[in-house]
Amino acid sequence: MKIALFIPCYVDQFYPNVAIATLQLLEKLGCDVSYPLTQTCCGQPMANAGFASMTAGCDKNFIANFSGFDYIVGPSGSCVLHLKEHLHDDKRPEQAAAIRKNIYELTEFLTDVLQVKNINASFPHKVGLHISCHGQRMLHLASMSEKVEPEFSKAEQLLSQVKGLQLLKTKRLDECCGFGGTFCVTEEAVSVRMGQDRVKEHVYNNVEYITGGDMSCLMHLEGILKRKKSNIKVLHFAEILNAQ
Amino acid sequence: MNKTIEDHSKAASVFLQDEQRATWHDETLWFVRAKRDKAAHQLPEWEALRDLASQIKDHTLSRLDEYLVQFETKANENGVTVHWANDADEHNRIIHGILKKHNAKNVVKSKSMLTEECQLNHYLRDHDISVVDTDLGEYIVQLREEQPSHIVLPAIHLKKEDVSNTFHKHLNTEKGNKDEVYLTRSARKVLRQKFITADAAITGVNFAVAETGGFVVCTNEGNADLGAHANKIHIACMGFEKIIPKAEHLGVFLRLLTRSATGQPITTYSSHFHRPKEGQEMHIVIVNNGRANQLGRKDFKNSLKCIRCAACFNTCPVYRRSGGHSYHNSVAGPIGSILAPNLDMRKNADLPFASTLCGSCTNVCPVKINIHEQLWNWRQILMKEGYGGTAKKASMKVMATVLASPTIYSLSGKIGRGMMRIMPWSVNNKLNPWYKHRELPEPPKQSFTEWYKKKRKHE
Ligand code: SF4
């Protein structure tokens, strides 16, 4: 099983520890992981801003880097979703289709493909969970509060295997954090207010960490926490699942 | 009247300046959303009902012409006069014509977002006809010369003290008395008088049934019935998408509508109108006003399935934190942001961006409109048509160029994580909106790629 590691551009640049944790975690679980070195970005920042027409270059580069693997795994629901929905190249339609099919967000790769039942990690802390909307509502990594459907959560399934971890839920289970790509600056006031409201619930729960599957949401929440000089830290799932 | 700010983001930041009021607005609407969840979860067949509603609407939209003509024929047979209006102006002229013929000077009107869309009140006022909105929430905003901020809860932006002050000013109620019962009774006293002394009644239409030529109006206050029954002229206004094929389909929509809207099992009054009573005239005005255009847009056609329940408003985290007026359109919220650009792209180019695309709207929508996907689609069209401005396009171009090229990407990344400067959030100065209330992540010494190359290349 040949696996390619996809690291979103802002994770590569700002959160290398998340990428390292993802790599180590997958290897610990016995995967043969390659990291294509000339990867850049999935193209989502442009597309969500209304410029999907400008993503051809990103698409081309992505296909050049990621063709020929059994699976592509990335620690970001949002970027993976974008690729699943929008990656295309008129010159190489089959390769694009194969990537759209074989690309997985990290948690779903662990629960659905590797079917991890015993993660062998330890993290004795109080943790709050923030599932990104793209991960939850579009990749269906968890049941959604709006729908009448059986409850499940792939993230919780994994976090429950971590020794010592105490998970504390927020009252509004799955409200958006307000990051939203360029929304975070074009609608600054609403974006910040949404983030502050999410943070408030975690503060109320007295957690030490907020974790999630998308560093973009966590970066936004972290920015608010730091400005408020809060002690709460953010950590990506991968970092917790890789913790000993 | 407060001047409308024609930019969602600016209006939202003004709305959020009053933190407590914003909290109250968010929590009140969240409470309505929670009631909706509870009501939905009481029906195990909820998702199947949504599927059914969606299919009926899809089917109807594919044969609108047939069903509308069938409806007209049946309604005529029932003794109802059917009028067709191609735009807002024609709608207003038709209604004015009917009223003028009967020398009607005072009109009571129950809730109709269509008449808001067409600005009927202004039109009739300019022609010396007085219109009183009889839905309590609409009456309040009418007294304040404001627009409804929500299609189901028109005065949800106001608190009790605002209503108390408004009534004190216009209805001479006791200053400072905020008691709901007192305030409601005071309004009721005035409105009763209006019902009795009016010359004509205007109502909206929730569902028009093709096979019977009848229509249903849903209210919680009974004000549509009161107006329609107490008057010699009843004019009902509907956008052409209100049509459904059969009476039995009402069973699907009436079960969904109010559960989605407020969490009630059904509206207090679901009034079925078929024919005028003795001595009464009944008119129906069927309006296009841009709907045919939307019907022709492949990506947005199914926005016409909307039954105006406002569930997408109540669940929208952006709507709850920006208020209905920030959408500067008669229909606000996520669905308004899809309908508005169809009417005027330039004026409403900001609205599809007033969303994080979180998708909660799509999940609550009882007729399964893919709202967040349509917002994304509008963004593409608006930028293609040049409504984003040249600066935005240029910065996106830089971003696209850097991100498409591994060489430029890794070079610009090396210089103090400089690559991230092209990201919208990352310029580290006070001018960057990100930085106003948020810190930026600390740039690490090396990127993951650099780490990987050092650690792994030679393994
Ligand atoms: S789009 Fe759907 S949820 Fe929103 S008002 Fe219309 S029917 Fe209700």
PDB file of C-alpha atoms in Angstrom, chain A:
ATOM      1  CA  MET A   1       0.000   0.000   0.000  1.00  0.00           C
ATOM      2  CA  LYS A   2       1.704   3.149  -1.230  1.00  0.00           C
ATOM      3  CA  ILE A   3       0.609   6.275   0.576  1.00  0.00           C
ATOM      4  CA  ALA A   4       1.354   9.873  -0.335  1.00  0.00           C
ATOM      5  CA  LEU A   5       1.310  12.507   2.367  1.00  0.00           C
ATOM      6  CA  PHE A   6      -0.464  15.709   1.395  1.00  0.00           C
ATOM      7  CA  ILE A   7       0.385  18.648   3.614  1.00  0.00           C
ATOM      8  CA  PRO A   8      -1.641  21.826   3.023  1.00  0.00           C
ATOM      9  CA  CYS A   9       0.556  24.833   2.235  1.00  0.00           C
ATOM     10  CA  TYR A  10      -0.172  26.787   5.403  1.00  0.00           C
ATOM     11  CA  VAL A  11       0.489  23.697   7.542  1.00  0.00           C
ATOM     12  CA  ASP A  12       3.810  23.211   5.758  1.00  0.00           C
ATOM     13  CA  GLN A  13       4.772  26.817   6.424  1.00  0.00           C
ATOM     14  CA  PHE A  14       3.272  27.498   9.842  1.00  0.00           C
ATOM     15  CA  TYR A  15       2.571  24.211  11.559  1.00  0.00           C
ATOM     16  CA  PRO A  16       5.352  21.787  10.577  1.00  0.00           C
ATOM     17  CA  ASN A  17       4.777  19.865  13.834  1.00  0.00           C
ATOM     18  CA  VAL A  18       1.329  18.842  12.629  1.00  0.00           C
ATOM     19  CA  ALA A  19       2.848  17.456   9.452  1.00  0.00           C
ATOM     20  CA  ILE A  20       5.590  15.655  11.370  1.00  0.00           C
ATOM     21  CA  ALA A  21       3.022  14.129  13.741  1.00  0.00           C
ATOM     22  CA  THR A  22       0.900  12.974  10.793  1.00  0.00           C
ATOM     23  CA  LEU A  23       3.880  11.346   9.125  1.00  0.00           C
ATOM     24  CA  GLN A  24       5.079   9.646  12.314  1.00  0.00           C
ATOM     25  CA  LEU A  25       1.594   8.467  13.182  1.00  0.00           C
ATOM     26  CA  LEU A  26       1.034   6.864   9.792  1.00  0.00           C
ATOM     27  CA  GLU A  27       4.435   5.201   9.912  1.00  0.00           C
ATOM     28  CA  LYS A  28       3.809   3.950  13.426  1.00  0.00           C
ATOM     29  CA  LEU A  29       0.690   2.302  12.083  1.00  0.00           C
ATOM     30  CA  GLY A  30       2.783   0.487   9.488  1.00  0.00           C
ATOM     31  CA  CYS A  31       2.193   2.628   6.417  1.00  0.00           C
ATOM     32  CA  ASP A  32       4.708   3.178   3.656  1.00  0.00           C
ATOM     33  CA  VAL A  33       4.510   6.958   3.323  1.00  0.00           C
ATOM     34  CA  SER A  34       6.054   9.175   0.639  1.00  0.00           C
ATOM     35  CA  TYR A  35       6.074  12.942   0.731  1.00  0.00           C
ATOM     36  CA  PRO A  36       6.060  14.391  -2.801  1.00  0.00           C
ATOM     37  CA  LEU A  37       8.452  17.306  -2.451  1.00  0.00           C
ATOM     38  CA  THR A  38       7.122  19.717  -5.045  1.00  0.00           C
ATOM     39  CA  GLN A  39       3.574  19.895  -3.709  1.00  0.00           C
ATOM     40  CA  THR A  40       2.164  23.340  -2.941  1.00  0.00           C
ATOM     41  CA  CYS A  41      -1.511  24.072  -2.437  1.00  0.00           C
ATOM     42  CA  CYS A  42      -4.900  22.545  -3.185  1.00  0.00           C
ATOM     43  CA  GLY A  43      -6.242  25.771  -4.707  1.00  0.00           C
ATOM     44  CA  GLN A  44      -9.060  26.256  -2.254  1.00  0.00           C
ATOM     45  CA  PRO A  45      -8.122  29.798  -1.143  1.00  0.00           C
ATOM     46  CA  MET A  46      -8.686  31.042  -4.681  1.00  0.00           C
ATOM     47  CA  ALA A  47     -11.750  28.916  -5.415  1.00  0.00           C
ATOM     48  CA  ASN A  48     -13.692  29.893  -2.301  1.00  0.00           C
ATOM     49  CA  ALA A  49     -12.950  33.531  -3.028  1.00  0.00           C
ATOM     50  CA  GLY A  50     -14.697  33.116  -6.381  1.00  0.00           C
ATOM     51  CA  PHE A  51     -11.621  32.456  -8.501  1.00  0.00           C
ATOM     52  CA  ALA A  52     -11.861  28.746  -9.219  1.00  0.00           C
ATOM     53  CA  SER A  53     -10.907  29.773 -12.740  1.00  0.00           C
ATOM     54  CA  MET A  54      -7.374  30.487 -11.457  1.00  0.00           C
ATOM     55  CA  THR A  55      -6.704  27.099  -9.901  1.00  0.00           C
ATOM     56  CA  ALA A  56      -5.604  25.270 -13.046  1.00  0.00           C
ATOM     57  CA  GLY A  57      -1.923  25.693 -12.122  1.00  0.00           C
ATOM     58  CA  CYS A  58      -2.468  24.261  -8.645  1.00  0.00           C
ATOM     59  CA  ASP A  59      -4.469  21.369 -10.062  1.00  0.00           C
ATOM     60  CA  LYS A  60      -1.781  20.562 -12.577  1.00  0.00           C
ATOM     61  CA  ASN A  61       0.955  20.605  -9.967  1.00  0.00           C
ATOM     62  CA  PHE A  62      -1.146  18.516  -7.580  1.00  0.00           C
ATOM     63  CA  ILE A  63      -1.748  15.840 -10.191  1.00  0.00           C
ATOM     64  CA  ALA A  64       1.945  15.793 -11.124  1.00  0.00           C
ATOM     65  CA  ASN A  65       2.854  15.188  -7.478  1.00  0.00           C
ATOM     66  CA  PHE A  66       0.156  12.773  -6.431  1.00  0.00           C
ATOM     67  CA  SER A  67      -0.563  10.420  -9.293  1.00  0.00           C
ATOM     68  CA  GLY A  68       0.134   6.712  -8.946  1.00  0.00           C
ATOM     69  CA  PHE A  69      -0.417   6.240  -5.215  1.00  0.00           C
ATOM     70  CA  ASP A  70      -2.934   3.881  -3.615  1.00  0.00           C
ATOM     71  CA  TYR A  71      -3.974   6.524  -1.127  1.00  0.00           C
ATOM     72  CA  ILE A  72      -3.343  10.196  -0.537  1.00  0.00           C
ATOM     73  CA  VAL A  73      -3.759  11.295   3.064  1.00  0.00           C
ATOM     74  CA  GLY A  74      -3.892  14.841   4.373  1.00  0.00           C
ATOM     75  CA  PRO A  75      -4.466  16.296   7.839  1.00  0.00           C
ATOM     76  CA  SER A  76      -7.160  18.740   6.683  1.00  0.00           C
ATOM     77  CA  GLY A  77     -10.842  18.130   6.033  1.00  0.00           C
ATOM     78  CA  SER A  78     -11.213  21.384   4.198  1.00  0.00           C
ATOM     79  CA  CYS A  79      -8.389  20.949   1.650  1.00  0.00           C
ATOM     80  CA  VAL A  80      -9.257  17.292   1.078  1.00  0.00           C
ATOM     81  CA  LEU A  81     -12.871  18.234   0.456  1.00  0.00           C
ATOM     82  CA  HIS A  82     -11.857  20.884  -2.046  1.00  0.00           C
ATOM     83  CA  LEU A  83      -9.777  18.360  -3.990  1.00  0.00           C
ATOM     84  CA  LYS A  84     -12.509  15.735  -3.854  1.00  0.00           C
ATOM     85  CA  GLU A  85     -15.017  18.188  -5.265  1.00  0.00           C
ATOM     86  CA  HIS A  86     -13.003  20.308  -7.635  1.00  0.00           C
ATOM     87  CA  LEU A  87      -9.682  18.782  -8.737  1.00  0.00           C
ATOM     88  CA  HIS A  88      -9.709  18.488 -12.489  1.00  0.00           C
ATOM     89  CA  ASP A  89      -7.452  18.662 -15.518  1.00  0.00           C
ATOM     90  CA  ASP A  90      -8.819  18.341 -19.021  1.00  0.00           C
ATOM     91  CA  LYS A  91      -5.533  16.837 -20.207  1.00  0.00           C
ATOM     92  CA  ARG A  92      -5.380  14.170 -17.516  1.00  0.00           C
ATOM     93  CA  PRO A  93      -8.967  13.413 -16.516  1.00  0.00           C
ATOM     94  CA  GLU A  94      -8.295   9.828 -15.355  1.00  0.00           C
ATOM     95  CA  GLN A  95      -5.486  10.823 -13.045  1.00  0.00           C
ATOM     96  CA  ALA A  96      -7.597  13.623 -11.588  1.00  0.00           C
ATOM     97  CA  ALA A  97     -10.500  11.207 -11.060  1.00  0.00           C
ATOM     98  CA  ALA A  98      -8.220   8.662  -9.373  1.00  0.00           C
ATOM     99  CA  ILE A  99      -6.944  11.284  -6.957  1.00  0.00           C
ATOM    100  CA  ARG A 100     -10.440  12.523  -6.178  1.00  0.00           C
ATOM    101  CA  LYS A 101     -11.346   8.959  -5.297  1.00  0.00           C
ATOM    102  CA  ASN A 102      -8.244   7.995  -3.330  1.00  0.00           C
ATOM    103  CA  ILE A 103      -7.711  11.101  -1.258  1.00  0.00           C
ATOM    104  CA  TYR A 104      -8.602  10.843   2.433  1.00  0.00           C
ATOM    105  CA  GLU A 105      -8.718  13.148   5.386  1.00  0.00           C
ATOM    106  CA  LEU A 106      -6.517  11.750   8.152  1.00  0.00           C
ATOM    107  CA  THR A 107      -9.183  10.662  10.664  1.00  0.00           C
ATOM    108  CA  GLU A 108     -11.329   8.883   8.097  1.00  0.00           C
ATOM    109  CA  PHE A 109      -8.236   7.165   6.750  1.00  0.00           C
ATOM    110  CA  LEU A 110      -7.491   5.892  10.244  1.00  0.00           C
ATOM    111  CA  THR A 111     -11.032   4.753  11.034  1.00  0.00           C
ATOM    112  CA  ASP A 112     -12.202   3.549   7.618  1.00  0.00           C
ATOM    113  CA  VAL A 113      -9.126   2.307   5.764  1.00  0.00           C
ATOM    114  CA  LEU A 114      -6.702   1.300   8.500  1.00  0.00           C
ATOM    115  CA  GLN A 115      -9.596   0.551  10.888  1.00  0.00           C
ATOM    116  CA  VAL A 116      -7.506   1.514  13.872  1.00  0.00           C
ATOM    117  CA  LYS A 117      -8.918   0.037  17.086  1.00  0.00           C
ATOM    118  CA  ASN A 118      -6.033   0.665  19.414  1.00  0.00           C
ATOM    119  CA  ILE A 119      -4.042   3.785  18.860  1.00  0.00           C
ATOM    120  CA  ASN A 120      -1.494   3.374  21.679  1.00  0.00           C
ATOM    121  CA  ALA A 121      -1.324   7.035  22.599  1.00  0.00           C
ATOM    122  CA  SER A 122      -1.500   8.860  25.880  1.00  0.00           C
ATOM    123  CA  PHE A 123      -2.630  12.415  26.540  1.00  0.00           C
ATOM    124  CA  PRO A 124      -3.808  12.941  30.121  1.00  0.00           C
ATOM    125  CA  HIS A 125      -5.567  16.277  29.638  1.00  0.00           C
ATOM    126  CA  LYS A 126      -8.943  17.951  29.346  1.00  0.00           C
ATOM    127  CA  VAL A 127      -9.652  18.451  25.677  1.00  0.00           C
ATOM    128  CA  GLY A 128     -12.358  20.250  23.702  1.00  0.00           C
ATOM    129  CA  LEU A 129     -13.162  19.196  20.168  1.00  0.00           C
ATOM    130  CA  HIS A 130     -13.762  21.386  17.143  1.00  0.00           C
ATOM    131  CA  ILE A 131     -14.752  19.496  14.024  1.00  0.00           C
ATOM    132  CA  SER A 132     -14.500  21.681  10.957  1.00  0.00           C
ATOM    133  CA  CYS A 133     -17.699  22.167   8.991  1.00  0.00           C
ATOM    134  CA  HIS A 134     -16.105  20.863   5.831  1.00  0.00           C
ATOM    135  CA  GLY A 135     -14.974  17.728   7.649  1.00  0.00           C
ATOM    136  CA  GLN A 136     -18.286  17.204   9.325  1.00  0.00           C
ATOM    137  CA  ARG A 137     -21.019  18.376   6.976  1.00  0.00           C
ATOM    138  CA  MET A 138     -19.338  17.594   3.694  1.00  0.00           C
ATOM    139  CA  LEU A 139     -16.966  14.699   4.364  1.00  0.00           C
ATOM    140  CA  HIS A 140     -19.365  13.280   6.983  1.00  0.00           C
ATOM    141  CA  LEU A 141     -16.712  12.671   9.603  1.00  0.00           C
ATOM    142  CA  ALA A 142     -19.416  13.007  12.240  1.00  0.00           C
ATOM    143  CA  SER A 143     -23.204  13.090  12.467  1.00  0.00           C
ATOM    144  CA  MET A 144     -24.731  16.542  12.178  1.00  0.00           C
ATOM    145  CA  SER A 145     -26.974  18.202  14.722  1.00  0.00           C
ATOM    146  CA  GLU A 146     -29.388  19.426  12.051  1.00  0.00           C
ATOM    147  CA  LYS A 147     -30.109  15.987  10.683  1.00  0.00           C
ATOM    148  CA  VAL A 148     -32.240  13.181  11.984  1.00  0.00           C
ATOM    149  CA  GLU A 149     -29.595  10.465  11.759  1.00  0.00           C
ATOM    150  CA  PRO A 150     -27.724   8.049  14.045  1.00  0.00           C
ATOM    151  CA  GLU A 151     -24.984   9.732  16.081  1.00  0.00           C
ATOM    152  CA  PHE A 152     -21.359   9.020  15.273  1.00  0.00           C
ATOM    153  CA  SER A 153     -17.995  10.756  15.259  1.00  0.00           C
ATOM    154  CA  LYS A 154     -14.844   9.404  13.692  1.00  0.00           C
ATOM    155  CA  ALA A 155     -12.723  11.821  15.690  1.00  0.00           C
ATOM    156  CA  GLU A 156     -14.278  10.749  18.990  1.00  0.00           C
ATOM    157  CA  GLN A 157     -13.888   7.132  18.000  1.00  0.00           C
ATOM    158  CA  LEU A 158     -10.126   7.733  17.841  1.00  0.00           C
ATOM    159  CA  LEU A 159      -9.804  10.138  20.756  1.00  0.00           C
ATOM    160  CA  SER A 160     -11.584   7.652  23.008  1.00  0.00           C
ATOM    161  CA  GLN A 161      -8.642   5.292  22.457  1.00  0.00           C
ATOM    162  CA  VAL A 162      -6.153   7.818  23.841  1.00  0.00           C
ATOM    163  CA  LYS A 163      -5.188   7.050  27.424  1.00  0.00           C
ATOM    164  CA  GLY A 164      -6.032   9.693  30.000  1.00  0.00           C
ATOM    165  CA  LEU A 165      -7.790  12.006  27.582  1.00  0.00           C
ATOM    166  CA  GLN A 166     -10.933  13.624  28.916  1.00  0.00           C
ATOM    167  CA  LEU A 167     -13.178  14.965  26.167  1.00  0.00           C
ATOM    168  CA  LEU A 168     -15.522  17.837  27.036  1.00  0.00           C
ATOM    169  CA  LYS A 169     -18.312  18.757  24.665  1.00  0.00           C
ATOM    170  CA  THR A 170     -19.626  22.214  23.937  1.00  0.00           C
ATOM    171  CA  LYS A 171     -23.331  22.997  24.219  1.00  0.00           C
ATOM    172  CA  ARG A 172     -23.577  23.980  20.582  1.00  0.00           C
ATOM    173  CA  LEU A 173     -22.119  20.788  19.257  1.00  0.00           C
ATOM    174  CA  ASP A 174     -21.189  21.787  15.756  1.00  0.00           C
ATOM    175  CA  GLU A 175     -21.390  25.533  15.256  1.00  0.00           C
ATOM    176  CA  CYS A 176     -18.939  26.997  12.737  1.00  0.00           C
ATOM    177  CA  CYS A 177     -15.869  28.788  14.168  1.00  0.00           C
ATOM    178  CA  GLY A 178     -16.006  31.593  11.605  1.00  0.00           C
ATOM    179  CA  PHE A 179     -12.688  31.081   9.828  1.00  0.00           C
ATOM    180  CA  GLY A 180     -14.134  30.541   6.358  1.00  0.00           C
ATOM    181  CA  GLY A 181     -11.045  31.283   4.188  1.00  0.00           C
ATOM    182  CA  THR A 182     -11.013  34.875   2.952  1.00  0.00           C
ATOM    183  CA  PHE A 183     -14.167  35.341   5.040  1.00  0.00           C
ATOM    184  CA  CYS A 184     -11.863  35.741   8.045  1.00  0.00           C
ATOM    185  CA  VAL A 185     -10.702  39.100   6.697  1.00  0.00           C
ATOM    186  CA  THR A 186     -13.511  40.239   4.380  1.00  0.00           C
ATOM    187  CA  GLU A 187     -16.047  39.713   7.178  1.00  0.00           C
ATOM    188  CA  GLU A 188     -13.613  40.385  10.008  1.00  0.00           C
ATOM    189  CA  ALA A 189     -16.195  41.444  12.603  1.00  0.00           C
ATOM    190  CA  VAL A 190     -18.477  38.441  12.187  1.00  0.00           C
ATOM    191  CA  SER A 191     -15.565  36.044  11.853  1.00  0.00           C
ATOM    192  CA  VAL A 192     -14.001  37.204  15.105  1.00  0.00           C
ATOM    193  CA  ARG A 193     -17.299  37.204  16.947  1.00  0.00           C
ATOM    194  CA  MET A 194     -17.991  33.640  15.824  1.00  0.00           C
ATOM    195  CA  GLY A 195     -14.548  32.553  16.970  1.00  0.00           C
ATOM    196  CA  GLN A 196     -14.921  34.296  20.308  1.00  0.00           C
ATOM    197  CA  ASP A 197     -18.250  32.570  20.857  1.00  0.00           C
ATOM    198  CA  ARG A 198     -16.711  29.156  20.186  1.00  0.00           C
ATOM    199  CA  VAL A 199     -13.783  29.903  22.470  1.00  0.00           C
ATOM    200  CA  LYS A 200     -16.140  30.989  25.258  1.00  0.00           C
ATOM    201  CA  GLU A 201     -17.763  27.566  25.341  1.00  0.00           C
ATOM    202  CA  HIS A 202     -14.404  25.839  25.663  1.00  0.00           C
ATOM    203  CA  VAL A 203     -13.310  28.269  28.386  1.00  0.00           C
ATOM    204  CA  TYR A 204     -16.541  27.481  30.220  1.00  0.00           C
ATOM    205  CA  ASN A 205     -15.654  23.784  30.024  1.00  0.00           C
ATOM    206  CA  ASN A 206     -12.266  24.583  31.487  1.00  0.00           C
ATOM    207  CA  VAL A 207     -10.345  22.615  28.864  1.00  0.00           C
ATOM    208  CA  GLU A 208      -6.564  22.747  28.486  1.00  0.00           C
ATOM    209  CA  TYR A 209      -6.559  22.084  24.747  1.00  0.00           C
ATOM    210  CA  ILE A 210      -8.856  22.492  21.764  1.00  0.00           C
ATOM    211  CA  THR A 211      -8.260  19.928  19.072  1.00  0.00           C
ATOM    212  CA  GLY A 212      -9.600  19.453  15.568  1.00  0.00           C
ATOM    213  CA  GLY A 213      -8.848  18.170  12.118  1.00  0.00           C
ATOM    214  CA  ASP A 214      -8.336  21.492  10.374  1.00  0.00           C
ATOM    215  CA  MET A 215      -5.478  23.767  11.342  1.00  0.00           C
ATOM    216  CA  SER A 216      -7.188  26.682   9.601  1.00  0.00           C
ATOM    217  CA  CYS A 217     -10.044  26.674  12.134  1.00  0.00           C
ATOM    218  CA  LEU A 218      -7.554  26.082  14.925  1.00  0.00           C
ATOM    219  CA  MET A 219      -5.281  28.889  13.728  1.00  0.00           C
ATOM    220  CA  HIS A 220      -8.246  31.249  13.920  1.00  0.00           C
ATOM    221  CA  LEU A 221      -9.214  30.056  17.410  1.00  0.00           C
ATOM    222  CA  GLU A 222      -5.568  30.162  18.494  1.00  0.00           C
ATOM    223  CA  GLY A 223      -5.286  33.747  17.274  1.00  0.00           C
ATOM    224  CA  ILE A 224      -8.236  34.718  19.452  1.00  0.00           C
ATOM    225  CA  LEU A 225      -6.999  32.723  22.468  1.00  0.00           C
ATOM    226  CA  LYS A 226      -3.533  34.274  22.281  1.00  0.00           C
ATOM    227  CA  ARG A 227      -4.900  37.783  21.958  1.00  0.00           C
ATOM    228  CA  LYS A 228      -6.930  37.150  25.092  1.00  0.00           C
ATOM    229  CA  LYS A 229      -3.806  35.759  26.768  1.00  0.00           C
ATOM    230  CA  SER A 230      -5.630  32.514  27.442  1.00  0.00           C
ATOM    231  CA  ASN A 231      -3.761  29.411  28.595  1.00  0.00           C
ATOM    232  CA  ILE A 232      -5.801  27.149  26.344  1.00  0.00           C
ATOM    233  CA  LYS A 233      -3.722  25.739  23.508  1.00  0.00           C
ATOM    234  CA  VAL A 234      -4.722  24.287  20.159  1.00  0.00           C
ATOM    235  CA  LEU A 235      -3.428  20.985  18.849  1.00  0.00           C
ATOM    236  CA  HIS A 236      -4.247  19.065  15.712  1.00  0.00           C
ATOM    237  CA  PHE A 237      -5.707  15.547  16.138  1.00  0.00           C
ATOM    238  CA  ALA A 238      -2.526  14.112  14.675  1.00  0.00           C
ATOM    239  CA  GLU A 239      -0.455  15.613  17.473  1.00  0.00           C
ATOM    240  CA  ILE A 240      -2.688  14.084  20.141  1.00  0.00           C
ATOM    241  CA  LEU A 241      -2.960  10.708  18.442  1.00  0.00           C
ATOM    242  CA  ASN A 242       0.823  10.680  18.119  1.00  0.00           C
ATOM    243  CA  ALA A 243       1.420  11.682  21.757  1.00  0.00           C
ATOM    244  CA  GLN A 244       3.103   9.185  24.046  1.00  0.00           C
TER     245      GLN A 244
END
